[in-house]
Amino acid sequence: MKMGRAIALLFVLVIFPAAYGQTQHTVGDSAGWDDTVNYVNWARGKTFTVGDSLVFNYGPSHAVDEVREDDYTSCNTANAISTDSNSPTTISLDAPGTRYFLCPRSNHCGQGQKLTINVVAAATTPSPPSGGGSTPSPPSPGGEDTPPTPTTTTPSSPPPPSGNAATSVGGKMSSVVGLLLVVGAMLGVMS
């Protein structure tokens, strides 16, 4: 029984950071992947980070193609990078850069059923500036021993979170709570 608890604890410690660092973005929110949604407005203010994923929910009259920029602009589906017609479709955002998606059915792309996002690298902790933060003044001309005038630097504050921060944290916390409930149930069964 102690071994079961140790394994469950190890599972939580390994999975917890991964669950906290990723966001699942449901494309179009409750409206889903449909030709009535303005995806430019939907994506505005959201931050898409490496490790996140996009979830496309759609009906049988839609599909999802990932395409290159020129095919996105012209709504060309002949050279799709990937195609999926099984909803829900989950796309992992595994590298930084711009990604392009469209619906290949009828004239849906021409009616605006297309999405472009910019995926950014995962945030890293900035290193402190080198040199200690203050620099003494050079000696004054004439050789007098006057004390140097210290130069101080004021640290800058970090940028504010993106407009989607509350949704991201809520989604991450839901995953963590769900994971903890599963582990708690496992511990109850194993004891």
Short mmCIF file of C-alpha atoms in Angstrom, two decimals:
data_model
loop_
_atom_site.label_atom_id
_atom_site.label_comp_id
_atom_site.label_asym_id
_atom_site.label_seq_id
_atom_site.Cartn_x
_atom_site.Cartn_y
_atom_site.Cartn_z
CA MET A 1 0.00 0.00 0.00
CA LYS A 2 2.85 2.39 0.74
CA MET A 3 4.28 1.59 -2.70
CA GLY A 4 0.96 2.55 -4.34
CA ARG A 5 0.93 5.90 -2.56
CA ALA A 6 4.53 6.55 -3.51
CA ILE A 7 3.77 5.82 -7.16
CA ALA A 8 0.69 8.09 -7.06
CA LEU A 9 2.74 10.90 -5.50
CA LEU A 10 5.45 10.50 -8.11
CA PHE A 11 2.77 10.60 -10.83
CA VAL A 12 1.44 13.92 -9.48
CA LEU A 13 4.91 15.44 -9.24
CA VAL A 14 5.75 14.48 -12.81
CA ILE A 15 2.41 15.44 -14.39
CA PHE A 16 1.62 18.61 -12.41
CA PRO A 17 4.10 20.94 -14.17
CA ALA A 18 2.99 19.74 -17.60
CA ALA A 19 -0.69 20.24 -16.81
CA TYR A 20 -0.06 23.73 -15.45
CA GLY A 21 2.05 24.98 -18.37
CA GLN A 22 -0.30 24.22 -21.27
CA THR A 23 -3.51 25.80 -22.47
CA GLN A 24 -6.17 24.25 -24.68
CA HIS A 25 -7.69 26.94 -26.89
CA THR A 26 -11.15 26.00 -28.16
CA VAL A 27 -11.29 27.68 -31.56
CA GLY A 28 -14.37 29.91 -31.79
CA ASP A 29 -15.18 29.23 -28.13
CA SER A 30 -18.75 27.90 -27.80
CA ALA A 31 -19.55 28.63 -31.49
CA GLY A 32 -16.74 26.31 -32.58
CA TRP A 33 -15.27 26.03 -36.09
CA ASP A 34 -18.04 27.48 -38.25
CA ASP A 35 -18.39 29.92 -41.14
CA THR A 36 -20.33 32.41 -38.97
CA VAL A 37 -17.44 33.26 -36.59
CA ASN A 38 -14.94 36.09 -37.07
CA TYR A 39 -11.67 34.30 -36.26
CA VAL A 40 -9.58 37.48 -36.50
CA ASN A 41 -11.58 38.85 -33.56
CA TRP A 42 -11.51 35.49 -31.76
CA ALA A 43 -7.69 35.27 -31.88
CA ARG A 44 -7.13 38.95 -30.97
CA GLY A 45 -5.63 39.31 -27.50
CA LYS A 46 -4.89 35.62 -27.07
CA THR A 47 -1.38 34.32 -26.54
CA PHE A 48 -0.56 31.00 -28.19
CA THR A 49 2.53 29.40 -26.64
CA VAL A 50 4.59 26.36 -27.58
CA GLY A 51 3.02 23.44 -25.68
CA ASP A 52 -0.54 24.77 -26.05
CA SER A 53 -3.10 23.17 -28.36
CA LEU A 54 -6.00 24.24 -30.55
CA VAL A 55 -9.26 22.28 -30.41
CA PHE A 56 -11.54 22.60 -33.44
CA ASN A 57 -15.17 21.53 -32.79
CA TYR A 58 -17.29 21.32 -35.94
CA GLY A 59 -20.15 19.59 -37.70
CA PRO A 60 -20.08 17.27 -40.74
CA SER A 61 -20.16 20.18 -43.23
CA HIS A 62 -16.72 21.42 -42.08
CA ALA A 63 -13.13 20.22 -41.85
CA VAL A 64 -9.73 21.67 -40.90
CA ASP A 65 -6.72 22.07 -43.20
CA GLU A 66 -3.39 23.50 -42.11
CA VAL A 67 -1.83 25.37 -45.01
CA ARG A 68 1.06 27.70 -45.88
CA GLU A 69 0.66 31.48 -45.95
CA ASP A 70 0.16 31.83 -49.72
CA ASP A 71 -2.48 29.06 -49.72
CA TYR A 72 -4.18 30.71 -46.73
CA THR A 73 -4.34 34.04 -48.56
CA SER A 74 -5.79 32.48 -51.72
CA CYS A 75 -7.94 29.84 -49.89
CA ASN A 76 -6.11 27.10 -51.80
CA THR A 77 -6.46 23.62 -50.27
CA ALA A 78 -4.56 21.65 -52.93
CA ASN A 79 -1.26 21.80 -51.00
CA ALA A 80 -2.50 21.29 -47.42
CA ILE A 81 0.11 20.45 -44.79
CA SER A 82 -2.53 18.43 -42.93
CA THR A 83 -6.23 17.69 -43.31
CA ASP A 84 -8.72 16.49 -40.71
CA SER A 85 -12.46 15.94 -40.91
CA ASN A 86 -13.05 14.20 -37.56
CA SER A 87 -14.35 16.56 -34.90
CA PRO A 88 -12.99 17.41 -32.44
CA THR A 89 -9.61 18.00 -34.05
CA THR A 90 -6.74 18.83 -31.69
CA ILE A 91 -3.65 20.53 -33.10
CA SER A 92 -0.51 20.67 -30.92
CA LEU A 93 1.43 23.92 -31.08
CA ASP A 94 4.90 22.42 -30.87
CA ALA A 95 7.09 25.15 -32.40
CA PRO A 96 7.12 28.94 -32.50
CA GLY A 97 5.96 30.66 -35.70
CA THR A 98 2.85 31.57 -37.65
CA ARG A 99 0.29 28.83 -38.34
CA TYR A 100 -2.56 28.97 -40.88
CA PHE A 101 -5.83 27.00 -40.83
CA LEU A 102 -8.90 27.01 -43.07
CA CYS A 103 -12.04 25.06 -43.87
CA PRO A 104 -11.62 23.34 -47.25
CA ARG A 105 -15.36 22.85 -47.86
CA SER A 106 -17.36 24.80 -50.47
CA ASN A 107 -16.53 28.50 -50.20
CA HIS A 108 -16.17 28.48 -46.39
CA CYS A 109 -12.64 29.92 -46.47
CA GLY A 110 -13.79 32.71 -48.79
CA GLN A 111 -16.58 33.45 -46.30
CA GLY A 112 -14.00 33.89 -43.52
CA GLN A 113 -13.67 30.42 -42.01
CA LYS A 114 -9.92 30.64 -41.66
CA LEU A 115 -7.57 31.30 -38.78
CA THR A 116 -4.01 32.53 -38.47
CA ILE A 117 -2.14 32.49 -35.16
CA ASN A 118 1.34 33.35 -34.00
CA VAL A 119 2.85 30.77 -31.65
CA VAL A 120 5.46 32.18 -29.27
CA ALA A 121 8.20 30.32 -27.44
CA ALA A 122 7.52 29.36 -23.86
CA ALA A 123 8.53 32.07 -21.40
CA THR A 124 11.87 31.77 -19.68
CA THR A 125 13.08 33.50 -16.54
CA PRO A 126 15.26 36.47 -17.52
CA SER A 127 18.76 36.52 -16.11
CA PRO A 128 19.80 39.51 -14.00
CA PRO A 129 21.83 42.19 -15.79
CA SER A 130 25.58 41.71 -15.63
CA GLY A 131 27.82 44.19 -13.87
CA GLY A 132 25.98 44.49 -10.56
CA GLY A 133 23.60 47.31 -11.47
CA SER A 134 25.76 50.37 -10.65
CA THR A 135 28.84 51.84 -12.25
CA PRO A 136 31.28 54.18 -10.50
CA SER A 137 32.17 57.47 -12.17
CA PRO A 138 35.67 57.91 -13.57
CA PRO A 139 38.13 59.99 -11.48
CA SER A 140 37.76 63.73 -11.88
CA PRO A 141 40.29 65.58 -14.01
CA GLY A 142 43.00 67.14 -11.88
CA GLY A 143 43.67 64.04 -9.80
CA GLU A 144 41.57 64.97 -6.76
CA ASP A 145 40.15 62.09 -4.80
CA THR A 146 36.49 62.85 -5.01
CA PRO A 147 34.03 60.10 -4.25
CA PRO A 148 32.45 58.54 -7.33
CA THR A 149 28.83 59.31 -8.10
CA PRO A 150 26.95 56.03 -8.18
CA THR A 151 24.65 55.34 -11.07
CA THR A 152 21.64 53.28 -10.17
CA THR A 153 19.27 51.41 -12.39
CA THR A 154 15.60 50.94 -11.69
CA PRO A 155 14.35 47.46 -12.53
CA SER A 156 11.53 47.47 -15.04
CA SER A 157 8.29 45.74 -14.21
CA PRO A 158 7.16 42.77 -16.27
CA PRO A 159 4.56 43.34 -18.99
CA PRO A 160 0.92 42.82 -18.03
CA PRO A 161 -0.63 39.43 -18.81
CA SER A 162 -2.40 38.95 -22.11
CA GLY A 163 -6.13 39.56 -22.39
CA ASN A 164 -6.74 35.85 -22.11
CA ALA A 165 -4.89 35.35 -18.82
CA ALA A 166 -7.97 34.58 -16.72
CA THR A 167 -9.16 31.97 -19.18
CA SER A 168 -5.70 30.39 -19.36
CA VAL A 169 -5.33 30.17 -15.59
CA GLY A 170 -8.88 28.85 -15.20
CA GLY A 171 -8.27 26.17 -17.81
CA LYS A 172 -4.96 25.18 -16.24
CA MET A 173 -6.40 25.05 -12.76
CA SER A 174 -9.31 22.89 -13.94
CA SER A 175 -6.80 20.40 -15.31
CA VAL A 176 -4.86 20.40 -12.05
CA VAL A 177 -7.99 19.96 -9.93
CA GLY A 178 -9.15 17.09 -12.16
CA LEU A 179 -5.76 15.42 -11.90
CA LEU A 180 -5.74 15.76 -8.13
CA LEU A 181 -9.23 14.21 -7.93
CA VAL A 182 -8.04 11.21 -9.94
CA VAL A 183 -4.98 10.76 -7.73
CA GLY A 184 -7.13 11.14 -4.60
CA ALA A 185 -9.47 8.43 -5.88
CA MET A 186 -6.47 6.20 -6.63
CA LEU A 187 -5.13 6.69 -3.10
CA GLY A 188 -8.56 5.81 -1.67
CA VAL A 189 -8.71 2.59 -3.69
CA MET A 190 -5.15 1.58 -2.82
CA SER A 191 -5.45 2.06 0.95
#
